[in-house]
XYZ file of C-alpha atoms in Angstrom:
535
model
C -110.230 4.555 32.807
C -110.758 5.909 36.269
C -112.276 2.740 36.933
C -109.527 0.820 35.955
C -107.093 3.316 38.054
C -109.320 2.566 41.079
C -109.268 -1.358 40.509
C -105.211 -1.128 40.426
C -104.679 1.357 43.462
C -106.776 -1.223 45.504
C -104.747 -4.322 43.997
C -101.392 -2.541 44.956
C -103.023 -2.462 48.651
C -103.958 -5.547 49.063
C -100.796 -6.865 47.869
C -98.756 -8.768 50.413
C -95.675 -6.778 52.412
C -92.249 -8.714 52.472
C -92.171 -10.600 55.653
C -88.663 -11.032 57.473
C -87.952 -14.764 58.017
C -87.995 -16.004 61.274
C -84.024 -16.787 61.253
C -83.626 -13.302 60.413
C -85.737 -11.944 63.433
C -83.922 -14.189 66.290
C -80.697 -13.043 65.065
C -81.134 -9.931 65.153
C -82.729 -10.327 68.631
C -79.910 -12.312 69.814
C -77.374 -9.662 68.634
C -79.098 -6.780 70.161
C -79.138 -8.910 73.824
C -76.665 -7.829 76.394
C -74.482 -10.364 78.467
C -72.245 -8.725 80.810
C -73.484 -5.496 79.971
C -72.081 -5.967 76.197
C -73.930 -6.853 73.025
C -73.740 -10.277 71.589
C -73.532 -8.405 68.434
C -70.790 -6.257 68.936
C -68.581 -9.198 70.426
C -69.515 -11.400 67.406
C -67.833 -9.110 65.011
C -64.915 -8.493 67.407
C -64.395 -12.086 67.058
C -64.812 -11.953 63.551
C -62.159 -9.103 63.298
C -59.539 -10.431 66.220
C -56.307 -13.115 65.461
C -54.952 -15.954 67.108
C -51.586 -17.106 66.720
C -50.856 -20.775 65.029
C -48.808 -22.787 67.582
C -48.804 -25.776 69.267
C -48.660 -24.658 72.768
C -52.686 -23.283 71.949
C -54.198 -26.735 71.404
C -54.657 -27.678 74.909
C -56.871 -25.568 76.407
C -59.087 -27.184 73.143
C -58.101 -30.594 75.078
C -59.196 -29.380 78.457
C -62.558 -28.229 77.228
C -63.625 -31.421 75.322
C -62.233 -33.572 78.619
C -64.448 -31.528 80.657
C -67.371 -31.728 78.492
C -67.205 -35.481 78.492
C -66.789 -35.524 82.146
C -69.567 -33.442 82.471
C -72.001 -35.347 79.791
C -71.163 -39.362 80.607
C -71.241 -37.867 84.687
C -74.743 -36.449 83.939
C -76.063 -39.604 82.426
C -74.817 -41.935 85.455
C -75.850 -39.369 87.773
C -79.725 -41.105 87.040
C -78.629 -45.147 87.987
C -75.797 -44.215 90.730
C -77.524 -44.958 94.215
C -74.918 -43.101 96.966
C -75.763 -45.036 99.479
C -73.407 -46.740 102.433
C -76.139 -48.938 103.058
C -75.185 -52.792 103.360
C -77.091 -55.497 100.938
C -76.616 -59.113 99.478
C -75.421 -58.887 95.971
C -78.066 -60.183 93.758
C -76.871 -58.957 90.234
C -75.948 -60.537 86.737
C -72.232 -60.669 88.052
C -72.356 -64.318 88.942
C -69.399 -64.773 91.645
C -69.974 -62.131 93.912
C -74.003 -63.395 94.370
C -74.597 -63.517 98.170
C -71.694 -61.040 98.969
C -71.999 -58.001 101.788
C -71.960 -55.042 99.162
C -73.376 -51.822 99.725
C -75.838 -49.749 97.660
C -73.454 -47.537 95.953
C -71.224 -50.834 94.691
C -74.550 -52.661 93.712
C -75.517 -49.788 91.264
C -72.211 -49.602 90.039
C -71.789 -53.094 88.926
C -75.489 -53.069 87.369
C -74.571 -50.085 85.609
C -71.746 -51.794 84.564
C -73.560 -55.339 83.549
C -76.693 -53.985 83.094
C -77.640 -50.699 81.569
C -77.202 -50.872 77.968
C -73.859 -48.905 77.345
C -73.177 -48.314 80.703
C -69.732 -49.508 80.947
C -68.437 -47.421 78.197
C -69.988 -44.427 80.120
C -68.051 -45.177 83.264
C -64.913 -45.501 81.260
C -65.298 -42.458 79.187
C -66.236 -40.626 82.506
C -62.789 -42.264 84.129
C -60.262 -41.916 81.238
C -61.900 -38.161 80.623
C -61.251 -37.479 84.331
C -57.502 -38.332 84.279
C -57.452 -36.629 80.778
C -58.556 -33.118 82.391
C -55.343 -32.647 85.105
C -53.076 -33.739 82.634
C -54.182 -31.056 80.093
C -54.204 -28.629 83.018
C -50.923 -29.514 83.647
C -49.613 -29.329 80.524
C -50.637 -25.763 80.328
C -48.978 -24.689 83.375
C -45.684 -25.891 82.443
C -45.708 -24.019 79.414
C -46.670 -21.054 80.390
C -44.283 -21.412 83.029
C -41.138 -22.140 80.825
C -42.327 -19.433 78.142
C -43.142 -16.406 81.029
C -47.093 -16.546 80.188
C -48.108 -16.014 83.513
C -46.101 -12.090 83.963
C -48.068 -9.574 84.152
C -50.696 -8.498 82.835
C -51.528 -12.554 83.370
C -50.651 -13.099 86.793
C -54.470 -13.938 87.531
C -54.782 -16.281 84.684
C -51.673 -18.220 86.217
C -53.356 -18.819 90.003
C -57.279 -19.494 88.177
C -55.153 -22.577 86.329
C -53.160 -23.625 89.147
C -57.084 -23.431 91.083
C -58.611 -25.165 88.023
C -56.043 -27.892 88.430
C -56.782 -28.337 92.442
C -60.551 -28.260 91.838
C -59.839 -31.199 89.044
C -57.770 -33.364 91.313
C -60.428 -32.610 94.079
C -63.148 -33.428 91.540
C -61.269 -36.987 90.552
C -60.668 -37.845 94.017
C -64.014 -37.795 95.278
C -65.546 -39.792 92.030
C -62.360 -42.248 93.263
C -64.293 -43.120 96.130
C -68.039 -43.378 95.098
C -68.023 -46.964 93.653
C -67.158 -48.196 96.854
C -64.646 -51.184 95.666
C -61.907 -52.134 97.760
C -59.001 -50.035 95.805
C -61.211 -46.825 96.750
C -61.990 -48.248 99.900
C -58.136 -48.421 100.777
C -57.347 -44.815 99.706
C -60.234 -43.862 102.161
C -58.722 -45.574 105.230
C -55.452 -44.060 104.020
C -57.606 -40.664 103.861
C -58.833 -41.085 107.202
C -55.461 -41.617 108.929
C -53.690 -38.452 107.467
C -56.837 -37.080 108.521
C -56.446 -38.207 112.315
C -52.583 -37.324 112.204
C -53.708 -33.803 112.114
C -53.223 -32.479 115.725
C -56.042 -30.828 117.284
C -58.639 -30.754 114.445
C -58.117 -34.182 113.586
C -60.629 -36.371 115.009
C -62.943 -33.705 113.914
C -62.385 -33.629 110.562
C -62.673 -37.163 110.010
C -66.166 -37.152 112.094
C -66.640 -34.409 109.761
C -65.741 -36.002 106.535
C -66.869 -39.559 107.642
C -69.848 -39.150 109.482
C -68.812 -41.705 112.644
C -66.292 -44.484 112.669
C -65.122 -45.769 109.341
C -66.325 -46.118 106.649
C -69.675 -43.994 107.689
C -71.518 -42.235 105.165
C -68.503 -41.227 103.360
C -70.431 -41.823 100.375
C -73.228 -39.845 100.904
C -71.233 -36.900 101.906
C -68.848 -37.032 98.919
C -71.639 -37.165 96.404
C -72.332 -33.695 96.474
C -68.728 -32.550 96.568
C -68.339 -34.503 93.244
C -71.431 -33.800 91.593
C -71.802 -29.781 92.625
C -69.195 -28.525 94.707
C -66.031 -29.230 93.176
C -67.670 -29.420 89.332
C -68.759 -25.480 90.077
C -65.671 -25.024 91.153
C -64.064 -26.101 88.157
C -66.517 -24.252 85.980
C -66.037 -21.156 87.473
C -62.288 -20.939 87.770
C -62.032 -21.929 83.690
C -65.103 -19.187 82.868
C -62.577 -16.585 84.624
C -59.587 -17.540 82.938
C -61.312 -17.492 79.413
C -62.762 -13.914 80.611
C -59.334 -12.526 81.103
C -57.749 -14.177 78.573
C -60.642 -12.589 76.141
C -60.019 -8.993 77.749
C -55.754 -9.211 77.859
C -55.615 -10.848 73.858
C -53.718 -13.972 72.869
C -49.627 -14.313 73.525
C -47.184 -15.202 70.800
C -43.994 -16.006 70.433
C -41.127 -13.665 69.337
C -41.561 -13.154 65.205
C -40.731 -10.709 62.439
C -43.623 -7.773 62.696
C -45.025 -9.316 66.198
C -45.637 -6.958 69.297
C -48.101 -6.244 72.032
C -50.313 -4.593 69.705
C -50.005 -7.003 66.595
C -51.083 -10.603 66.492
C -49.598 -12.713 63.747
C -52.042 -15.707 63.175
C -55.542 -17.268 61.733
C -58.373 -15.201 62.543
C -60.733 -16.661 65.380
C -63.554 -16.610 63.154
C -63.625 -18.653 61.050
C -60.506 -20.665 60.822
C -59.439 -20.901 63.968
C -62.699 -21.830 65.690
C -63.140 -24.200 62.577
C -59.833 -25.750 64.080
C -60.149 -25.844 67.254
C -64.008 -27.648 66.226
C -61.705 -30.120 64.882
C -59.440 -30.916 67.778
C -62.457 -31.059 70.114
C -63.921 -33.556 68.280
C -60.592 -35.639 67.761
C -60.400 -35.488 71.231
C -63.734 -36.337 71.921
C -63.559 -39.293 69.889
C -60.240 -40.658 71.291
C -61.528 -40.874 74.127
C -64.552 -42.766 73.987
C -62.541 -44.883 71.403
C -60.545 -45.775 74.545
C -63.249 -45.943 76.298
C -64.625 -48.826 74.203
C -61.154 -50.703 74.019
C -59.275 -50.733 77.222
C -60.554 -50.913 80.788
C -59.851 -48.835 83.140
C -61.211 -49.588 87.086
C -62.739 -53.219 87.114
C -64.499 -53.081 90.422
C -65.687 -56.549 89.810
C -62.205 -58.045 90.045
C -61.283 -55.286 93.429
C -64.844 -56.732 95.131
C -66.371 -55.033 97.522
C -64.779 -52.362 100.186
C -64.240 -54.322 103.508
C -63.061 -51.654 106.166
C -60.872 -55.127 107.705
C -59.032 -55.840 104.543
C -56.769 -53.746 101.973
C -55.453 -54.448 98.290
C -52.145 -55.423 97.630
C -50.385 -53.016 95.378
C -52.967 -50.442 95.057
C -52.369 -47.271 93.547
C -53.966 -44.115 93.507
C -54.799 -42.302 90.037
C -52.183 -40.934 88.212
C -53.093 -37.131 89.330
C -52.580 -37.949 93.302
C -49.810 -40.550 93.414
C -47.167 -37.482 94.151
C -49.600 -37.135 97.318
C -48.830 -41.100 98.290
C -45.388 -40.962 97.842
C -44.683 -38.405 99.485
C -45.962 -40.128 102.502
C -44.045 -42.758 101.772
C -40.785 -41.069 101.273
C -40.514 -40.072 105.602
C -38.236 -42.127 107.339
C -40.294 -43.637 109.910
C -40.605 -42.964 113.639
C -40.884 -39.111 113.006
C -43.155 -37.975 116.051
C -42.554 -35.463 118.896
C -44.523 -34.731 122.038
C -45.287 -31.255 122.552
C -48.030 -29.288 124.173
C -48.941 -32.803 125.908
C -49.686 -33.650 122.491
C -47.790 -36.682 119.530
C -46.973 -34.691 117.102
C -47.041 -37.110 113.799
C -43.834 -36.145 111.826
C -44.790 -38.418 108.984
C -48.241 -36.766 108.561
C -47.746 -33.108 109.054
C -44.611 -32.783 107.026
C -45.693 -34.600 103.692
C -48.734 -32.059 104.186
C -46.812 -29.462 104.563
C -44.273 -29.672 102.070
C -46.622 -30.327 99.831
C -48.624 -27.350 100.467
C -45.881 -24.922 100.736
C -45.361 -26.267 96.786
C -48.475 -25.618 95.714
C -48.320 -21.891 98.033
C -45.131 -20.890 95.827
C -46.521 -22.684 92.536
C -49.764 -20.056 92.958
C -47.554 -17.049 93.828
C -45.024 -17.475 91.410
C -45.791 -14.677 89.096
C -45.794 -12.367 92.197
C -42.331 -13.661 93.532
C -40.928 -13.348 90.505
C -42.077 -9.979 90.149
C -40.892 -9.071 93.929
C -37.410 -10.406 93.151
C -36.621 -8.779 89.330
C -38.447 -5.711 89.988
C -39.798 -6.316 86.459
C -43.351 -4.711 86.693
C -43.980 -4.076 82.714
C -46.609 -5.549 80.731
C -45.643 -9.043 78.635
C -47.630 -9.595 75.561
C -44.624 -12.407 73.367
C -43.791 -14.869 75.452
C -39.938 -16.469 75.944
C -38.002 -19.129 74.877
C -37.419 -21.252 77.818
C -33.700 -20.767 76.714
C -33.997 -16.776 77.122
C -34.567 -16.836 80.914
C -31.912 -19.684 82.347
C -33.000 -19.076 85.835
C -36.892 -19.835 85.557
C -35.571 -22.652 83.115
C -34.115 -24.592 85.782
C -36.746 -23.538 88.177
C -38.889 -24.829 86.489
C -36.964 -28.049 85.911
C -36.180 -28.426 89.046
C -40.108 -27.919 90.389
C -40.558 -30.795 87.387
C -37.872 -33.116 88.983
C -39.059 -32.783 92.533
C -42.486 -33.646 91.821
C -41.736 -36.436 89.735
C -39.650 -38.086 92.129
C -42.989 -37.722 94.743
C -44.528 -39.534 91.676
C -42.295 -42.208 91.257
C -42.514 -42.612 95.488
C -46.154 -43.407 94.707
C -45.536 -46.759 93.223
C -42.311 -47.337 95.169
C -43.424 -51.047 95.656
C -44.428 -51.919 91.978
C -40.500 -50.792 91.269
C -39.277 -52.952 93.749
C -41.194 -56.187 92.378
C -40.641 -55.309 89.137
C -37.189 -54.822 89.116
C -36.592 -57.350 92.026
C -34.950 -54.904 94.794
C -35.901 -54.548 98.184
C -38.443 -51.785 98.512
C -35.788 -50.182 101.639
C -33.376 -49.547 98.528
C -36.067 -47.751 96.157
C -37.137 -45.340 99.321
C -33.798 -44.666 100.080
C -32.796 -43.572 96.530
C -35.830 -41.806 95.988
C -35.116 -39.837 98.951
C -31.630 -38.783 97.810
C -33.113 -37.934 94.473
C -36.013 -36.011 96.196
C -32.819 -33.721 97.889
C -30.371 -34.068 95.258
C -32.700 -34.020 92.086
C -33.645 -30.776 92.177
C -30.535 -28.581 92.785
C -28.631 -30.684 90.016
C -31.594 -30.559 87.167
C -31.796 -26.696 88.133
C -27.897 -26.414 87.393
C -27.530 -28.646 84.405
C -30.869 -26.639 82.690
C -29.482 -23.770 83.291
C -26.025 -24.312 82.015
C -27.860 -25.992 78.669
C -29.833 -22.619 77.952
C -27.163 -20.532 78.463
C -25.288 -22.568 76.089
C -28.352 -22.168 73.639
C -27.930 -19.105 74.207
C -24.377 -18.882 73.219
C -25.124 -20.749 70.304
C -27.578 -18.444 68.696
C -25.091 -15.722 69.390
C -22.970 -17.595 67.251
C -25.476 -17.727 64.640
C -26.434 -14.061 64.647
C -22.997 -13.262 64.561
C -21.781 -15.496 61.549
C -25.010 -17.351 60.404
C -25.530 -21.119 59.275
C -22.601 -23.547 58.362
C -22.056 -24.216 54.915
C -20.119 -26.969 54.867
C -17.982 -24.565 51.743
C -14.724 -23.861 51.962
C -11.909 -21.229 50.530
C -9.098 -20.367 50.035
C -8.241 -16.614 50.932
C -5.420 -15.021 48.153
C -3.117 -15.146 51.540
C -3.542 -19.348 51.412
C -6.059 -18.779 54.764
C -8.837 -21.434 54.582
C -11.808 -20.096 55.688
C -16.045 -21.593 55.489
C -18.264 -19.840 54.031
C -21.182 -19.089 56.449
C -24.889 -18.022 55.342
C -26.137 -15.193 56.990
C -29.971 -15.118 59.064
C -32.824 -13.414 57.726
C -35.112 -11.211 59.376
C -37.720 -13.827 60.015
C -35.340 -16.200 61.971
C -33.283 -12.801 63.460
C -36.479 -11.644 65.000
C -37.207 -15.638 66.028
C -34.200 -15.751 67.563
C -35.149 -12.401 69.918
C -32.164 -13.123 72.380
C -31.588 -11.215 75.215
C -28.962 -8.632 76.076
C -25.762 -10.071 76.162
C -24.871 -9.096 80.011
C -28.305 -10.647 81.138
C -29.404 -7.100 81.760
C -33.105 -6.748 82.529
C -35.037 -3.346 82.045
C -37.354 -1.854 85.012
C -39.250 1.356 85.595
C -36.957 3.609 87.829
C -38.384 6.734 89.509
C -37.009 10.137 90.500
C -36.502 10.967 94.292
C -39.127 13.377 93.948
C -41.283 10.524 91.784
C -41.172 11.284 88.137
C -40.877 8.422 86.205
C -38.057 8.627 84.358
C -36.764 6.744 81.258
C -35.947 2.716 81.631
C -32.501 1.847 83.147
C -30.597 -1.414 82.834
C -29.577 -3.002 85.416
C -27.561 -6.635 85.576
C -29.630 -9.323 86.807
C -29.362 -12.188 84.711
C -33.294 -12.527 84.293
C -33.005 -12.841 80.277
C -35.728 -10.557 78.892
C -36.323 -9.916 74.978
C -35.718 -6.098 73.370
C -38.654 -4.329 72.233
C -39.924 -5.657 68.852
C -41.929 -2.695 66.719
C -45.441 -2.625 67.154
C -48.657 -2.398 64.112
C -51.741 -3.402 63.351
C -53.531 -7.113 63.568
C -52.067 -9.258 60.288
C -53.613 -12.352 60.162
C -51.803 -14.490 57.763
């Protein structure tokens, strides 16, 4: 027996211990790792634990990202077979009729990445269509967060890191405009170069600067790394900010029965709404290099070659900077002063500097805003564009005046298409570029406070019916159904006398409570606050 004891104490030893999988080991190594001085763990389950409201206006940052990621992939994979060189050559590729032109480097790898890498024209239009994709996402999200107040405080930052992301995209598509070296980019480069040279002063630097001697230079070689670092990083770190702070400040929501600062009505991030927004990326993803593979976009073999002496008829910019080239077009001509024994270029300097002093007020919004209301509280549910009239038609008037820059852009395709001299199409964009504006900014306003009026109307007495009766005293009257508390709290309108509620202070600077005071800026009531319900 105490053999037998022995023999099973020493089988119990030698008996193997249960060995943690390798799976198990990394994740709990990756959860215990710190990334901005907070575990990976901890923000997992926060993720796990926080909700995200279900509305449309969410989807395209999802559109954004997967734009950018394309860009970012199909730019990559050129990035090997692009030469950016200025350098002249005789075209010897598998494009038949241009053999024996002038071409230079950077338009000889282009067209044999085009004709000859396997695949390589579907990567230069997924890299194009993806790159006017990105600003128009962008864009989209600043005009709804305009019209629905998402860029108050405690967003203000998030507003100026989009309007940056947007500038940095534009940038970004501009420069990749330029590197095949075909004559459409080659005319928006001499175009370049002359508002460049209009600038008094610093002019004729600059365009040394930017173009390396007289034209064309080495533009190419000195836009390649703007395109492929500069403006990319950019890009990268203005969205990585904007997700940071949208992280830390929580997700916004519309008005809704049991929604507040503190209480997000939605789909939890993990798993159903990253599941989602999985979805859209890929739906994205695949629309565009389904377009990709069906329509062309910038045929460089049908532009030919950049030739500083000659310029295509008709050309147009991308989409993202025609509001750039019209407004050039739009001043009257003849606009130059002497001053300072310097010409002062009138039709340089002030398209330049109206359009900067838009894009100036565009980024400080949220603080002018704030200057002018005196409205310094915290905004976690977001408007109806029909609760606040005035940014309404601001913001339809900001709409209006850059579309009619736009539409200035391809002032001569409306002329020939529509068979009017191109004198008349200036000269009624230019009345629309004055005019537009202040009548859009009336007539939106007027239509949401006329919204406005009509919700009253429904609070008040509720839906039509279409019944009607007859009151003992022979009155006809309809029968009207009353709102519930879901589309009551929906509705959220503002007070009545467009009163607005601020912070007022003491003389000797105690706070004390909030005061009303008539201002016509349309801001909600308080809604109750409670817990995180995902539903």
């Amino acid at each position: 027996m105490r053999g037998i004891a022995s023999r099973n104490r020493h089988s119990r030893k030698r008996e193997p211990r249960h060995r943690r999988s390798l799976t198990d080991r990394l994740s709990e190594g990756l959860a215990g790792t710190r990334v901005l001085g907070r575990r990976i763990g901890d923000v997992w389950q926060q993720m796990r634990g926080r909700a995200v409201p279900r509305h449309w206006t969410n989807l395209f940052g999802v559109v954004t990202v997967a734009s950018f990621v394309v860009v970012m992939m199909t730019g990559i994979a050129l990035m090997f077979v692009y030469t950016p060189s200025s350098e002249t050559i005789s075209y010897t590729g598998a494009y038949a009729p241009l053999h024996g032109a002038a071409v230079s480097r950077a338009f000889a790898s282009t067209m044999h990445i085009t004709f000859e890498v396997p695949g390589g024209r579907l990567l230069r239009q997924a890299h194009h269509w993806s790159a006017l994709m990105l600003p128009a996402s962008i864009v989209v999200q600043l005009v709804v967060a305009f019209f629905t107040g998402g860029y108050r405080r405690p967003r203000r930052a998030m507003w100026v890191l989009l309007v940056l992301a947007f500038l940095a995209a534009v940038a970004s598509g501009w420069s990749g405009y330029a590197l095949p070296d075909d004559m459409l980019s080659g005319t928006g480069l001499r175009i370049v170069e002359g508002i460049v040279l209009g600038i008094p002063v610093v002019g004729t630097w600059l365009a040394s600067a930017l173009f390396g001697g007289a034209f064309p230079g080495r533009i190419i070689e000195n836009l390649y790394p703007l395109h492929i670092v500069v403006f990319p990083a950019a890009l990268v770190a203005f969205l990585t900010l904007r997700a940071v702070a949208a992280w830390r400040h929580g997700p916004l929501q519309f008005p809704g029965q049991g929604r507040a600062a503190d209480r997000v009505v939605g789909a939890l991030l993990v798993p159903t709404a990253a599941v989602r927004a999985g979805g859209l990326f890929a739906v994205v993803t695949g629309l565009l290099m389904l377009v990709s593979a069906t329509v062309t976009v910038s045929p460089i073999w049908l532009y030919g070659p950049s030739d500083p002496a000659n310029a295509g008829a008709g050309s147009q910019p991308d989409w993202y900077t025609g509001f750039l080239d019209g407004a050039l077009r739009l001043v009257p001509p003849g606009w130059e002063l002497q001053w300072l024994g310097r010409t002062w270029t009138l039709a340089v300097l002030a398209p330049l500097a109206v359009v900067g002093a838009f894009f100036a007020l565009l980024t400080l919004y949220p603080y002018i805003e704030e200057r002018l209301t005196g409205d310094r509280r915290d905004h976690d549910l977001l408007d109806r564009p029909r609760a606040a009239p005035g940014r309404t038609g601001v913001g339809v008037a900001g709409l209006l005046f850059v579309g009619v820059l736009w539409a200035a852009g391809g002032a001569d395709i409306l002329a020939t298409t529509f068979s009017v001299s191109i004198e008349h199409v200036i000269l009624t964009l230019q009345a629309a570029l004055v005019v537009g504006p202040v009548v859009g900014f009336s007539v939106a306003r007027r239509v949401a406070l006329g919204l406005q009026q009509k919700d009253r109307m429904l609070l008040e007495h509720g839906y039509e019916t279409g019944r009607i009766l007859r009151l003992p005293g022979g009155e006809y009257v309809e029968v009207h159904r009353p709102l519930d508390e879901p589309e009551r709290a929906r509705i959220a309108l503002p007070p009545a006398s467009g009163a607005r509620r601020i912070d007022a202070r003491t003389v000797d600077g105690r706070k004390r409570k909030d005061v009303l005071v008539g201002a016509g800026t349309g801001e909600r009531g308080s809604v109750p606050a409670g817990p995180v319900s995902p539903r």
